[in-house]
JSON list of C-alpha atoms in Angstrom, two decimals:
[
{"chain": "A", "resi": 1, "resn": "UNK", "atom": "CA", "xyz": [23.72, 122.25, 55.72]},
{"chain": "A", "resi": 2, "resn": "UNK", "atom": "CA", "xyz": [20.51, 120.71, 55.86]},
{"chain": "A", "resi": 3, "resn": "UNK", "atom": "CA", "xyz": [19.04, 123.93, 54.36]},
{"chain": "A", "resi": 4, "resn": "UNK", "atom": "CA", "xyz": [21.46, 123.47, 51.80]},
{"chain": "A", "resi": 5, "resn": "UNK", "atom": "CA", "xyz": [20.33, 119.58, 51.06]},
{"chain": "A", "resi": 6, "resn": "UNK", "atom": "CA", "xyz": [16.67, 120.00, 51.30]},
{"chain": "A", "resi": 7, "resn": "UNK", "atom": "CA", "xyz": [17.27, 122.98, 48.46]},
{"chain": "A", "resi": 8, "resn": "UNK", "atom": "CA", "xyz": [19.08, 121.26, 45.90]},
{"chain": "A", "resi": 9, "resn": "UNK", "atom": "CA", "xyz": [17.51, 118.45, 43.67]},
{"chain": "A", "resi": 10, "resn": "UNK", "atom": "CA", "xyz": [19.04, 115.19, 44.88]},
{"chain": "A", "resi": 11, "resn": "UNK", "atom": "CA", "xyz": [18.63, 115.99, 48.24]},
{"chain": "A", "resi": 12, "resn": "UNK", "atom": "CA", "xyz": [14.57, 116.37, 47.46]},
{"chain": "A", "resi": 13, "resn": "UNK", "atom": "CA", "xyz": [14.56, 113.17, 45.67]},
{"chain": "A", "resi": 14, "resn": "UNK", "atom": "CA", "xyz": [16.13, 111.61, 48.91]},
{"chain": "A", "resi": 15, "resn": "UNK", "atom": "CA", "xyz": [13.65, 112.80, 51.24]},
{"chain": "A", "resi": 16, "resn": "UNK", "atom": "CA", "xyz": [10.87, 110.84, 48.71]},
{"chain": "A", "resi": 17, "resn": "UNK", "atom": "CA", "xyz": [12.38, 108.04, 48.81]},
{"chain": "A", "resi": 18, "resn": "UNK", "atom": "CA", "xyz": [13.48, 107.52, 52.38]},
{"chain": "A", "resi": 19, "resn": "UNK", "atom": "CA", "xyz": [9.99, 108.58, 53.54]},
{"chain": "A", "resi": 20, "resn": "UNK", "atom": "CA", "xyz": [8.18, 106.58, 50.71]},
{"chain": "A", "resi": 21, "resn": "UNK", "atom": "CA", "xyz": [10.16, 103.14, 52.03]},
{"chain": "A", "resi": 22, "resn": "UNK", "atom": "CA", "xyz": [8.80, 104.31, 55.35]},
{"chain": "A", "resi": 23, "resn": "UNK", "atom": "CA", "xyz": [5.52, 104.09, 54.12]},
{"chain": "A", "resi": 24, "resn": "UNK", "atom": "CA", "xyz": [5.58, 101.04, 52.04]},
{"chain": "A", "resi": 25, "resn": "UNK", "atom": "CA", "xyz": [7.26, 99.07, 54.99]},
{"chain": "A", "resi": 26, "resn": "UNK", "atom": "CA", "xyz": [4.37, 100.21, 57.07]},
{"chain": "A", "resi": 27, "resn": "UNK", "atom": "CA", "xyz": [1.78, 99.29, 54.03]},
{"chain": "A", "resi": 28, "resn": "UNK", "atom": "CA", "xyz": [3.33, 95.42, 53.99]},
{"chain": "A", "resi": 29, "resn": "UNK", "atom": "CA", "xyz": [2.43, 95.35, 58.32]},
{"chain": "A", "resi": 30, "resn": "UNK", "atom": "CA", "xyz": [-0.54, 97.08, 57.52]},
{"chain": "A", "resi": 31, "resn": "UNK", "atom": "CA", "xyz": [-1.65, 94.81, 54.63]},
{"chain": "A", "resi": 32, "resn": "UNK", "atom": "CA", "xyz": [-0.41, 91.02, 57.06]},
{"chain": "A", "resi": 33, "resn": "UNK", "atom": "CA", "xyz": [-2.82, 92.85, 59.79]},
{"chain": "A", "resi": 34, "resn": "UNK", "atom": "CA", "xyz": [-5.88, 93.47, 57.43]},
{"chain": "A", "resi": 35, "resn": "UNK", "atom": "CA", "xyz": [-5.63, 89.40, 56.40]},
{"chain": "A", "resi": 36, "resn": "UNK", "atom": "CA", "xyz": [-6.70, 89.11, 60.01]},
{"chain": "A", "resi": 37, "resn": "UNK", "atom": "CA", "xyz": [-9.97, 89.70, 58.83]},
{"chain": "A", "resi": 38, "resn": "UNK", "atom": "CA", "xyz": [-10.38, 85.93, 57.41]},
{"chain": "A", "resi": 39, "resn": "UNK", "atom": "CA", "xyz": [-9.64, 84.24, 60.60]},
{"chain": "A", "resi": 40, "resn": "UNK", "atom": "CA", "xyz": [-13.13, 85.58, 62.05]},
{"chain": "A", "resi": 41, "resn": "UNK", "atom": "CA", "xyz": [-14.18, 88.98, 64.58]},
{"chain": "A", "resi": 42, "resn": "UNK", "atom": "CA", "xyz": [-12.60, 87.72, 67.27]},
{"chain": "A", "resi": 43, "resn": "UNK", "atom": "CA", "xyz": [-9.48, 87.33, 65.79]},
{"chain": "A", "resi": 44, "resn": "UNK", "atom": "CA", "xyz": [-9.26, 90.58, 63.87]},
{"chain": "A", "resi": 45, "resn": "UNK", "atom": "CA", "xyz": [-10.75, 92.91, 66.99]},
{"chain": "A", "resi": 46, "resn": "UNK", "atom": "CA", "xyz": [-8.22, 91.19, 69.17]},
{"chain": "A", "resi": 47, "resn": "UNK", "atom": "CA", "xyz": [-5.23, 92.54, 66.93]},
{"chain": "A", "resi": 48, "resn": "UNK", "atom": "CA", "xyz": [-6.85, 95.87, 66.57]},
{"chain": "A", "resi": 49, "resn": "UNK", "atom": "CA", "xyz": [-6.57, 96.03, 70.44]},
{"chain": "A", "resi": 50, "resn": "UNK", "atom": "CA", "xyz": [-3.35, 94.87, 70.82]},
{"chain": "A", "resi": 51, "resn": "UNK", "atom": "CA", "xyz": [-2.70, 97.37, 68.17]},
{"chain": "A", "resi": 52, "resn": "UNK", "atom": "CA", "xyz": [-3.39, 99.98, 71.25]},
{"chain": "A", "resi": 53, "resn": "UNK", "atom": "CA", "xyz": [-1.41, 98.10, 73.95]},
{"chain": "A", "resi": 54, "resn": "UNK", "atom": "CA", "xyz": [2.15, 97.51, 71.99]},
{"chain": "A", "resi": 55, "resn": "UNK", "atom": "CA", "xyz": [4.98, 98.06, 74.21]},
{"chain": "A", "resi": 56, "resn": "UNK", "atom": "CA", "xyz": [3.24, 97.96, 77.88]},
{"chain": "A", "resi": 57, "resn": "UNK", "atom": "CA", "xyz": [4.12, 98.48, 80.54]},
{"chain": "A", "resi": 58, "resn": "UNK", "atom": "CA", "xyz": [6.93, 100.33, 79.34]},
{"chain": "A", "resi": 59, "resn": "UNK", "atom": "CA", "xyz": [4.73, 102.46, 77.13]},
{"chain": "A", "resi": 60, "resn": "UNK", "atom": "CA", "xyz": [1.34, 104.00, 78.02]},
{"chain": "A", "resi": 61, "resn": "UNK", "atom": "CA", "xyz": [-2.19, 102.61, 76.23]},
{"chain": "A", "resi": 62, "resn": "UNK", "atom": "CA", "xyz": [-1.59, 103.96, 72.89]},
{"chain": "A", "resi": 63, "resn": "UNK", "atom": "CA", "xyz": [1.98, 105.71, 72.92]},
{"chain": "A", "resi": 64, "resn": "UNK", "atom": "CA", "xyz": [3.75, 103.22, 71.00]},
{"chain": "A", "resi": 65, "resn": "UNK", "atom": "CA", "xyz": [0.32, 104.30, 67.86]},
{"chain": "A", "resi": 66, "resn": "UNK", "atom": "CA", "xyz": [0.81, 107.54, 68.02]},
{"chain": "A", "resi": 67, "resn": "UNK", "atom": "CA", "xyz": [4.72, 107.29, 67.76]},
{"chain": "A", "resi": 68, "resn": "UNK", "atom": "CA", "xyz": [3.97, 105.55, 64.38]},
{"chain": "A", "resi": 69, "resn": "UNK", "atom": "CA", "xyz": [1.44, 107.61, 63.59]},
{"chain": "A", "resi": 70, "resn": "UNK", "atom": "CA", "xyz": [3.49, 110.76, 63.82]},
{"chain": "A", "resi": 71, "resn": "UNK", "atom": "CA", "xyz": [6.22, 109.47, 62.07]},
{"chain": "A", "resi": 72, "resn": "UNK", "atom": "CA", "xyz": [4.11, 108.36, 59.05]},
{"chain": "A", "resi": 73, "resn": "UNK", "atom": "CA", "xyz": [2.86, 111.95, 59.33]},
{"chain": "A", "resi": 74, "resn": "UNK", "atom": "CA", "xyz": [5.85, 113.21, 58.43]},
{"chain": "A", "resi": 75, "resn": "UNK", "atom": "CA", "xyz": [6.73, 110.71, 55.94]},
{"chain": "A", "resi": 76, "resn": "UNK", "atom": "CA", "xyz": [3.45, 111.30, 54.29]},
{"chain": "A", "resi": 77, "resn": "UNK", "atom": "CA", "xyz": [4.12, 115.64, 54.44]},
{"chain": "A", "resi": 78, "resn": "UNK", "atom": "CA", "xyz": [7.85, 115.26, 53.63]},
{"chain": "A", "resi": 79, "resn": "UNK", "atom": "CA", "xyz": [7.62, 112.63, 50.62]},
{"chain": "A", "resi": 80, "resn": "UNK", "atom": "CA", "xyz": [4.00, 115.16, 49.02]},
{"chain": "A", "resi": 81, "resn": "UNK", "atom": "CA", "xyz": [6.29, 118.25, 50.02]},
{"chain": "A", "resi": 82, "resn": "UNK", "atom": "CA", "xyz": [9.61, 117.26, 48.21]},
{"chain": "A", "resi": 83, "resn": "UNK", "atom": "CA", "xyz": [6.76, 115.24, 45.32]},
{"chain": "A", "resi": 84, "resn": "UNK", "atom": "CA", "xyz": [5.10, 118.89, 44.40]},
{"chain": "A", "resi": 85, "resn": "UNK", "atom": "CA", "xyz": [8.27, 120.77, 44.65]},
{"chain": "A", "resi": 86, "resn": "UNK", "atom": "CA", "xyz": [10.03, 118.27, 42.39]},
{"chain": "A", "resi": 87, "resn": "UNK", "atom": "CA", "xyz": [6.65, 118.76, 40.08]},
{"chain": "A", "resi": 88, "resn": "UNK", "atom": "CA", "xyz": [7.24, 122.31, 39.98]},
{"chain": "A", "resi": 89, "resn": "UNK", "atom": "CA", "xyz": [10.96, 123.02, 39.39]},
{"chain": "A", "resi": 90, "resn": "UNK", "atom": "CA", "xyz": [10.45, 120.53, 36.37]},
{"chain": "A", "resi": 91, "resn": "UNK", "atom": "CA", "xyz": [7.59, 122.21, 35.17]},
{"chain": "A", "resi": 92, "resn": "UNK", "atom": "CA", "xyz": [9.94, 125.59, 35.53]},
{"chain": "A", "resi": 93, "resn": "UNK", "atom": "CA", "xyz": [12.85, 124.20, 33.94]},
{"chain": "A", "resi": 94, "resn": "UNK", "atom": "CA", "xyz": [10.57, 122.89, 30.34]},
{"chain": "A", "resi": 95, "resn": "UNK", "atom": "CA", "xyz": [7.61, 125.33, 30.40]},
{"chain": "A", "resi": 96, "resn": "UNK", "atom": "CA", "xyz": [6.40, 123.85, 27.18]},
{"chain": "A", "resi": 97, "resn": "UNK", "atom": "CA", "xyz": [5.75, 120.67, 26.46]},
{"chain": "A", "resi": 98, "resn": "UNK", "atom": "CA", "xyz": [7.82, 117.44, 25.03]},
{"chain": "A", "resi": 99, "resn": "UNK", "atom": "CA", "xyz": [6.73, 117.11, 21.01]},
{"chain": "A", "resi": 100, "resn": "UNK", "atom": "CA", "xyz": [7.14, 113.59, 21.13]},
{"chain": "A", "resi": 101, "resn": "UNK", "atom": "CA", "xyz": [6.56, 111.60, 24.26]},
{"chain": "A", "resi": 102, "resn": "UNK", "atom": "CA", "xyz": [8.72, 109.45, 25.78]},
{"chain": "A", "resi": 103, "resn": "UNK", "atom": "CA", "xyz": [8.87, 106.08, 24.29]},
{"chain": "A", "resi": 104, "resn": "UNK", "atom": "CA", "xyz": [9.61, 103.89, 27.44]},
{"chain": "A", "resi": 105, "resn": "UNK", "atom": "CA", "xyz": [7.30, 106.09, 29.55]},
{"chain": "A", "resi": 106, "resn": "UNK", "atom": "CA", "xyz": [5.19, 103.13, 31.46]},
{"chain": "A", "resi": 107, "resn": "UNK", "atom": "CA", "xyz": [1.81, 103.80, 32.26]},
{"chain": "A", "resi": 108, "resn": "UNK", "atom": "CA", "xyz": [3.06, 104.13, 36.25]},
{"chain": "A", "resi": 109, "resn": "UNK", "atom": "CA", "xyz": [5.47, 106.21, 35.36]},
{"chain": "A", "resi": 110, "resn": "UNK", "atom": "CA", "xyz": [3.04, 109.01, 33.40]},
{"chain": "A", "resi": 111, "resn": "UNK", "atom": "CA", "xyz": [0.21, 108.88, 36.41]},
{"chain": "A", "resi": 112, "resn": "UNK", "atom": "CA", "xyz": [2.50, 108.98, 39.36]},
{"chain": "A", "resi": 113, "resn": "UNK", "atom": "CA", "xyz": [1.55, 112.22, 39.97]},
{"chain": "A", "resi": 114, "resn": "UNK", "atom": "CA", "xyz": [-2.36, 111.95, 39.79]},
{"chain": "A", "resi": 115, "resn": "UNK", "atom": "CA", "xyz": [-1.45, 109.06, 41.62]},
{"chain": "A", "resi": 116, "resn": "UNK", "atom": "CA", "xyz": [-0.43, 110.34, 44.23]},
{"chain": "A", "resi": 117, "resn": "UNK", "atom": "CA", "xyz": [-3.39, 112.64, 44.65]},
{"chain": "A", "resi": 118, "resn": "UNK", "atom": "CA", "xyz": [-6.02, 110.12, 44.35]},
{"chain": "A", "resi": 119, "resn": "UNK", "atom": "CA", "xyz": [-3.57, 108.32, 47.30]},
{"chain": "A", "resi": 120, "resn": "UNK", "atom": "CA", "xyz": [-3.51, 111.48, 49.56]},
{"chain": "A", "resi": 121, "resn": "UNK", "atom": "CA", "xyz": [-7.28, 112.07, 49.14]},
{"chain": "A", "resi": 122, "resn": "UNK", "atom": "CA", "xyz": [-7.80, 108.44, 50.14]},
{"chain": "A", "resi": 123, "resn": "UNK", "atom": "CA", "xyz": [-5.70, 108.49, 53.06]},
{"chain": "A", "resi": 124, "resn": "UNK", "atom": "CA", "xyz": [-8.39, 111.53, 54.24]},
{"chain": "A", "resi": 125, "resn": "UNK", "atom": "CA", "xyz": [-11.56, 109.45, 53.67]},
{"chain": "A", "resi": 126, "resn": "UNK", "atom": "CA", "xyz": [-9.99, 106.08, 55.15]},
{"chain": "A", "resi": 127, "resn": "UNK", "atom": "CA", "xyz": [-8.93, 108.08, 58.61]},
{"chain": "A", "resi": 128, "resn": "UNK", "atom": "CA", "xyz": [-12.63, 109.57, 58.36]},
{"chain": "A", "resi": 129, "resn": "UNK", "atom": "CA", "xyz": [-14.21, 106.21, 57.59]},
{"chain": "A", "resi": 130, "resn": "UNK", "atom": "CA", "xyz": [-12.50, 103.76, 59.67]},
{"chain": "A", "resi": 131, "resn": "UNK", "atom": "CA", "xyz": [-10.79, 105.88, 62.42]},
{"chain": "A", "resi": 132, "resn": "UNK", "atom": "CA", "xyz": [-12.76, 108.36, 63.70]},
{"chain": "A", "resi": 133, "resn": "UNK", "atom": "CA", "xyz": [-16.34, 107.65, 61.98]},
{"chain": "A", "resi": 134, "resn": "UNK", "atom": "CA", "xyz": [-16.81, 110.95, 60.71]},
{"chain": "A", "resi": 135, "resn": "UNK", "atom": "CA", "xyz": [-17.73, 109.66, 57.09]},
{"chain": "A", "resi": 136, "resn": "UNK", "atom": "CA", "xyz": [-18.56, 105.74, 57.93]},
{"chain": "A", "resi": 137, "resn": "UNK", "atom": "CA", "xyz": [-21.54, 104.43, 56.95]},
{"chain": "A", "resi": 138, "resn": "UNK", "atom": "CA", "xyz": [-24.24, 101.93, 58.80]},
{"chain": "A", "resi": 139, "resn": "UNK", "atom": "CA", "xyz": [-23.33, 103.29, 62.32]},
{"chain": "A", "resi": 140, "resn": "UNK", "atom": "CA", "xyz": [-19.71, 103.75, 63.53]},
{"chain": "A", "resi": 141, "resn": "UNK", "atom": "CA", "xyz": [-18.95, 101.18, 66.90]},
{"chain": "A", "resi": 142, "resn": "UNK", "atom": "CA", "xyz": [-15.80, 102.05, 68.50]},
{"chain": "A", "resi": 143, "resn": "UNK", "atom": "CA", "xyz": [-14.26, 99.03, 69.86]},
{"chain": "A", "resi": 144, "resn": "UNK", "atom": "CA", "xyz": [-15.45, 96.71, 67.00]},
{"chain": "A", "resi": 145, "resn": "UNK", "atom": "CA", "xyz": [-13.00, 97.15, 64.05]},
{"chain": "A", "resi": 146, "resn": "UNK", "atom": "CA", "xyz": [-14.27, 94.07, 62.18]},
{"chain": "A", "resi": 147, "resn": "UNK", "atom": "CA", "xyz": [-18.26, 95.07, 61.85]},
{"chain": "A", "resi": 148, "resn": "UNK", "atom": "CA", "xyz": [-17.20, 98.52, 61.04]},
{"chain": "A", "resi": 149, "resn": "UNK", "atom": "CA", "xyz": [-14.93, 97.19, 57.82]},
{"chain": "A", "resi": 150, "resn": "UNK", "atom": "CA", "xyz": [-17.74, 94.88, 56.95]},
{"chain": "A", "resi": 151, "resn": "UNK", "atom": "CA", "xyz": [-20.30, 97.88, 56.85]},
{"chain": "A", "resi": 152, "resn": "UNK", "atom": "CA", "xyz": [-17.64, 99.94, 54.57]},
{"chain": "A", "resi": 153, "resn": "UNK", "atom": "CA", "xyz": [-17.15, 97.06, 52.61]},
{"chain": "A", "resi": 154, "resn": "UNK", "atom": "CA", "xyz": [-21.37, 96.37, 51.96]},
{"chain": "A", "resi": 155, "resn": "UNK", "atom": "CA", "xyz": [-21.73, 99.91, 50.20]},
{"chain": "A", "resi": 156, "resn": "UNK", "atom": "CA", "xyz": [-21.01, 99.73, 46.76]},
{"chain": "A", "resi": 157, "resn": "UNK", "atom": "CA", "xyz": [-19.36, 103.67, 47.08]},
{"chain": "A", "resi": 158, "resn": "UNK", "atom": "CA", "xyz": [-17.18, 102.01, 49.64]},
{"chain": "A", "resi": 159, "resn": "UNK", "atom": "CA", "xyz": [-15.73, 99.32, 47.74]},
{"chain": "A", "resi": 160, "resn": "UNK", "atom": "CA", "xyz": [-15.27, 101.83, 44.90]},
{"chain": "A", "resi": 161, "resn": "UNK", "atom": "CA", "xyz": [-12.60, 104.47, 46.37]},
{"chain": "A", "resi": 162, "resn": "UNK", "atom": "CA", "xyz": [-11.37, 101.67, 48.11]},
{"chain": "A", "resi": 163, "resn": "UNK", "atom": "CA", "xyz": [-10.65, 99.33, 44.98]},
{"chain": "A", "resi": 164, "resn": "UNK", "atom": "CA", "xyz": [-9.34, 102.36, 42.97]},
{"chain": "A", "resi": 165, "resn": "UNK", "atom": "CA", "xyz": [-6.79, 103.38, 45.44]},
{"chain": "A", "resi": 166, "resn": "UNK", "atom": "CA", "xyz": [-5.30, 100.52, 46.05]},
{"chain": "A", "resi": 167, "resn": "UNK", "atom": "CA", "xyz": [-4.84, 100.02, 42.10]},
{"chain": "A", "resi": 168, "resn": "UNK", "atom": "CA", "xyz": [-3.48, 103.79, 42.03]},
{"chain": "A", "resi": 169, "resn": "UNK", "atom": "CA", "xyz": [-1.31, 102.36, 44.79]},
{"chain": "A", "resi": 170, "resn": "UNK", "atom": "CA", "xyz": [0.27, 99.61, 43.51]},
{"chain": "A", "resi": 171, "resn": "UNK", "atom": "CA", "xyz": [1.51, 101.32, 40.31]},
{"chain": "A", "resi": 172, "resn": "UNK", "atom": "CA", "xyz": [2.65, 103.93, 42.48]},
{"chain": "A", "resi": 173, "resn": "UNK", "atom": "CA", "xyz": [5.02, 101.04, 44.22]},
{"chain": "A", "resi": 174, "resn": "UNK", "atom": "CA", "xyz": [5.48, 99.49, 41.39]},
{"chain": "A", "resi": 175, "resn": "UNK", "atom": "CA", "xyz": [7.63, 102.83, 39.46]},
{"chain": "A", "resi": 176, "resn": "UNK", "atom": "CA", "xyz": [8.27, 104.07, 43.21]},
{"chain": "A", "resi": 177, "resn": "UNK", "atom": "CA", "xyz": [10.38, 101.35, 44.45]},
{"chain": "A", "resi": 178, "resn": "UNK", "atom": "CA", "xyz": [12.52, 101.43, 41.64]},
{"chain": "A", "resi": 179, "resn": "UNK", "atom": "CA", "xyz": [13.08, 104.83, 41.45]},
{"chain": "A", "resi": 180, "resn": "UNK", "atom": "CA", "xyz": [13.85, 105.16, 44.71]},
{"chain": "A", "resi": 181, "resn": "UNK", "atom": "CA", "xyz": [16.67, 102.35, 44.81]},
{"chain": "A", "resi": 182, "resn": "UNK", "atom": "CA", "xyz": [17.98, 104.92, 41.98]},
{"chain": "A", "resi": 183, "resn": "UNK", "atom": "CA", "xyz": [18.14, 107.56, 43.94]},
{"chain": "A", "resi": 184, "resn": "UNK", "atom": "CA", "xyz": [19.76, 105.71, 47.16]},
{"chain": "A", "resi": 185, "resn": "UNK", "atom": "CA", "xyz": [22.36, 104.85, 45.22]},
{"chain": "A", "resi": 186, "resn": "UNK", "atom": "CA", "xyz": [21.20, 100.87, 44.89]},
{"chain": "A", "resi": 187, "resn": "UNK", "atom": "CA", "xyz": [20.57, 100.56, 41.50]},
{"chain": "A", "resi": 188, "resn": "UNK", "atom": "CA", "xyz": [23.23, 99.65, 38.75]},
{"chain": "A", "resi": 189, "resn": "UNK", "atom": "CA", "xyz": [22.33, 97.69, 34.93]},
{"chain": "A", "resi": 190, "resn": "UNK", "atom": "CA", "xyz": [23.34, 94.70, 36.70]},
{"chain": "A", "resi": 191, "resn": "UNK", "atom": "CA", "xyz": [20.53, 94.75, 39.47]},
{"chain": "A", "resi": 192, "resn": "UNK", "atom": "CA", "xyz": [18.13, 96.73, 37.23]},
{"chain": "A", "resi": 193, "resn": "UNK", "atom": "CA", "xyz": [16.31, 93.71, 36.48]},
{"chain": "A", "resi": 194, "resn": "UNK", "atom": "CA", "xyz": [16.16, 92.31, 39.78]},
{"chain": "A", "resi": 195, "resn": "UNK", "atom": "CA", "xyz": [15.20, 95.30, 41.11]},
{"chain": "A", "resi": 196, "resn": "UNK", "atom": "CA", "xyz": [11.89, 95.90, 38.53]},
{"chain": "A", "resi": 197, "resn": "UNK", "atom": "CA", "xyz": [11.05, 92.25, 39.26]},
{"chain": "A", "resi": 198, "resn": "UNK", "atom": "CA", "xyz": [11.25, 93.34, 43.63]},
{"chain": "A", "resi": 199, "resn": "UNK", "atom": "CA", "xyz": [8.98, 96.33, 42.59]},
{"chain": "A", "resi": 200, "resn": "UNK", "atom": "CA", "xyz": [6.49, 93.74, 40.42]},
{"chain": "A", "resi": 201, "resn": "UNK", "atom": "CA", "xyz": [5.77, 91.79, 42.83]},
{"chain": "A", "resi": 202, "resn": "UNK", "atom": "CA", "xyz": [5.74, 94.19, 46.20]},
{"chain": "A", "resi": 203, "resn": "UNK", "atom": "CA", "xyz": [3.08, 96.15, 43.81]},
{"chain": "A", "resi": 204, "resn": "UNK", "atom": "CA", "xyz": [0.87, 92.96, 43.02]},
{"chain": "A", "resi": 205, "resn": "UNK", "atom": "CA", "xyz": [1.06, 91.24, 45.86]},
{"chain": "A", "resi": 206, "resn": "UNK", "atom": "CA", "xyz": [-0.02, 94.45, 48.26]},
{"chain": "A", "resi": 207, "resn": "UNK", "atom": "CA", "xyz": [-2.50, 95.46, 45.82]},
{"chain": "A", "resi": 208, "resn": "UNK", "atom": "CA", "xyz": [-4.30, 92.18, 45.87]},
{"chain": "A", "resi": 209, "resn": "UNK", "atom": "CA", "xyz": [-3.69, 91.98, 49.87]},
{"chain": "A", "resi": 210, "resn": "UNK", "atom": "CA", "xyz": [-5.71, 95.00, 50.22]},
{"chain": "A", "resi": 211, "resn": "UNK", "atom": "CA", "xyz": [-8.24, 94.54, 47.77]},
{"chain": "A", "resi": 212, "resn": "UNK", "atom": "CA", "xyz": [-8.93, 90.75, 48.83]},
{"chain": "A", "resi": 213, "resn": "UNK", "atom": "CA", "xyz": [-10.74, 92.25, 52.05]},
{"chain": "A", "resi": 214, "resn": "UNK", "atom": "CA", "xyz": [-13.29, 94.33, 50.75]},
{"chain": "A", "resi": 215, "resn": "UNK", "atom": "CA", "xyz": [-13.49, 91.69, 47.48]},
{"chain": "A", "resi": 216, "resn": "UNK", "atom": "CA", "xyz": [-14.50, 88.97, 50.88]},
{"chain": "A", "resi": 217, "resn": "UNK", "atom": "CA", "xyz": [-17.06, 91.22, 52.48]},
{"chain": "A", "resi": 218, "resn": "UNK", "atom": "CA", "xyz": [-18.38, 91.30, 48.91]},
{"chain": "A", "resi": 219, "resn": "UNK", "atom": "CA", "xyz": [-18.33, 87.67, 48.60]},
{"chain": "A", "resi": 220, "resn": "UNK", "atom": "CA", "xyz": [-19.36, 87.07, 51.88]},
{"chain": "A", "resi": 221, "resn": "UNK", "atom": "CA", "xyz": [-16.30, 84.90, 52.80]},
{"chain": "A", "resi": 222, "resn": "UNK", "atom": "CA", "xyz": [-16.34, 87.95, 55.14]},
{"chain": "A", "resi": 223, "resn": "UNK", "atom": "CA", "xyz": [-19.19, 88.60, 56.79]}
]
């Protein structure tokens, strides 16, 4: 049965959204914890510890991270899988090309796809920079969240892929959230509007969360 689900179209369209409002519920925590950043070091390394501790003594240093970190791992794999398959039966079922394009085609609508690359190639280079140091520049000091986002934040490369994903990102919400209450069934002419309006305003509002960090490190409100 769940073969059978994962095969056919709607059922592929359900696994993007349910895993894509996994990830956008974990964007709006992630975005309230970044903020942290304006209250000073101390503030901001203290959550990134805690961060490590949620859930003891029932749960072991770091269990209750890697939970979420799994399961975003397989929200992330599930909602790319079911995105390229989805890609590729369409491009199967029209091998040529629309004459005319689509007149109500928004902008987010026509790059969700490149979108979503430039998003999954971020993802790679943001676990590299600020998790495990691989790519981080200016000296990577485990234990000291805050100067390592400030040193990301005073390259001008860094600031860069940073400021351009999180723009790919929020018109990824913005058409995601929609479509997804579509496709869960939530959606209906009379809640159309409100529902565009929801995915306005999750879409600017995270987008300029995440940006106002590196856009303080470059002011030097963070510093």
């Amino acid at each position: 049965m769940a073969r059978t689900v994962w095969d056919s179209t709607v059922g592929k369209k359900t696994v993007m959204a349910v895993s894509g409002l996994i990830m956008l519920l974990y964007l709006v925590v992630h975005m309230i914890g970044n903020l942290k950043i304006f209250f000073g070091a101390g503030e901001f390394n203290h959550y990134a510890h805690w961060l490590r501790t949620v859930g003891e003594p029932f749960m072991h240093d770091e269990w209750t991270l890697w939970l979420v970190r799994v399961v975003l791992v397989v929200a992330v794999v599930a909602h790319a899988t079911s995105a390229y398959q989805l890609s590729r039966r369409d491009i199967r079922a029209r091998p040529s090309k629309y004459v005319h394009k689509k007149p109500r085609a928004s902008y987010a609508t026509r790059t969700m796809r490149w979108g979503g690359v430039i998003l999954g190639l971020f993802i790679v280079w943001h676990i590299l920079d600020l998790t495990t140091g691989t790519v981080h520049s200016g000296g990577f000091q485990h234990g000291h969240p805050y100067q390592n986002v400030v040193d990301t934040f005073s390259t001008w490369y860094g600031n860069v892929v940073y400021i351009v994903a999180m723009l790919a990102l929020g018109l990824h919400i913005r058409h995601g959230f929609w479509s997804a209450a579509q496709t869960l069934g939530v959606g209906s002419r009379s809640r159309d509007r409100a529902l565009k309006t929801v995915a306005n305003v999750l879409a600017l509002l995270l987008t300029a969360g995440f940006i106002a960090v590196p856009v303080g490190v470059m002011t030097g409100v963070v510093s």
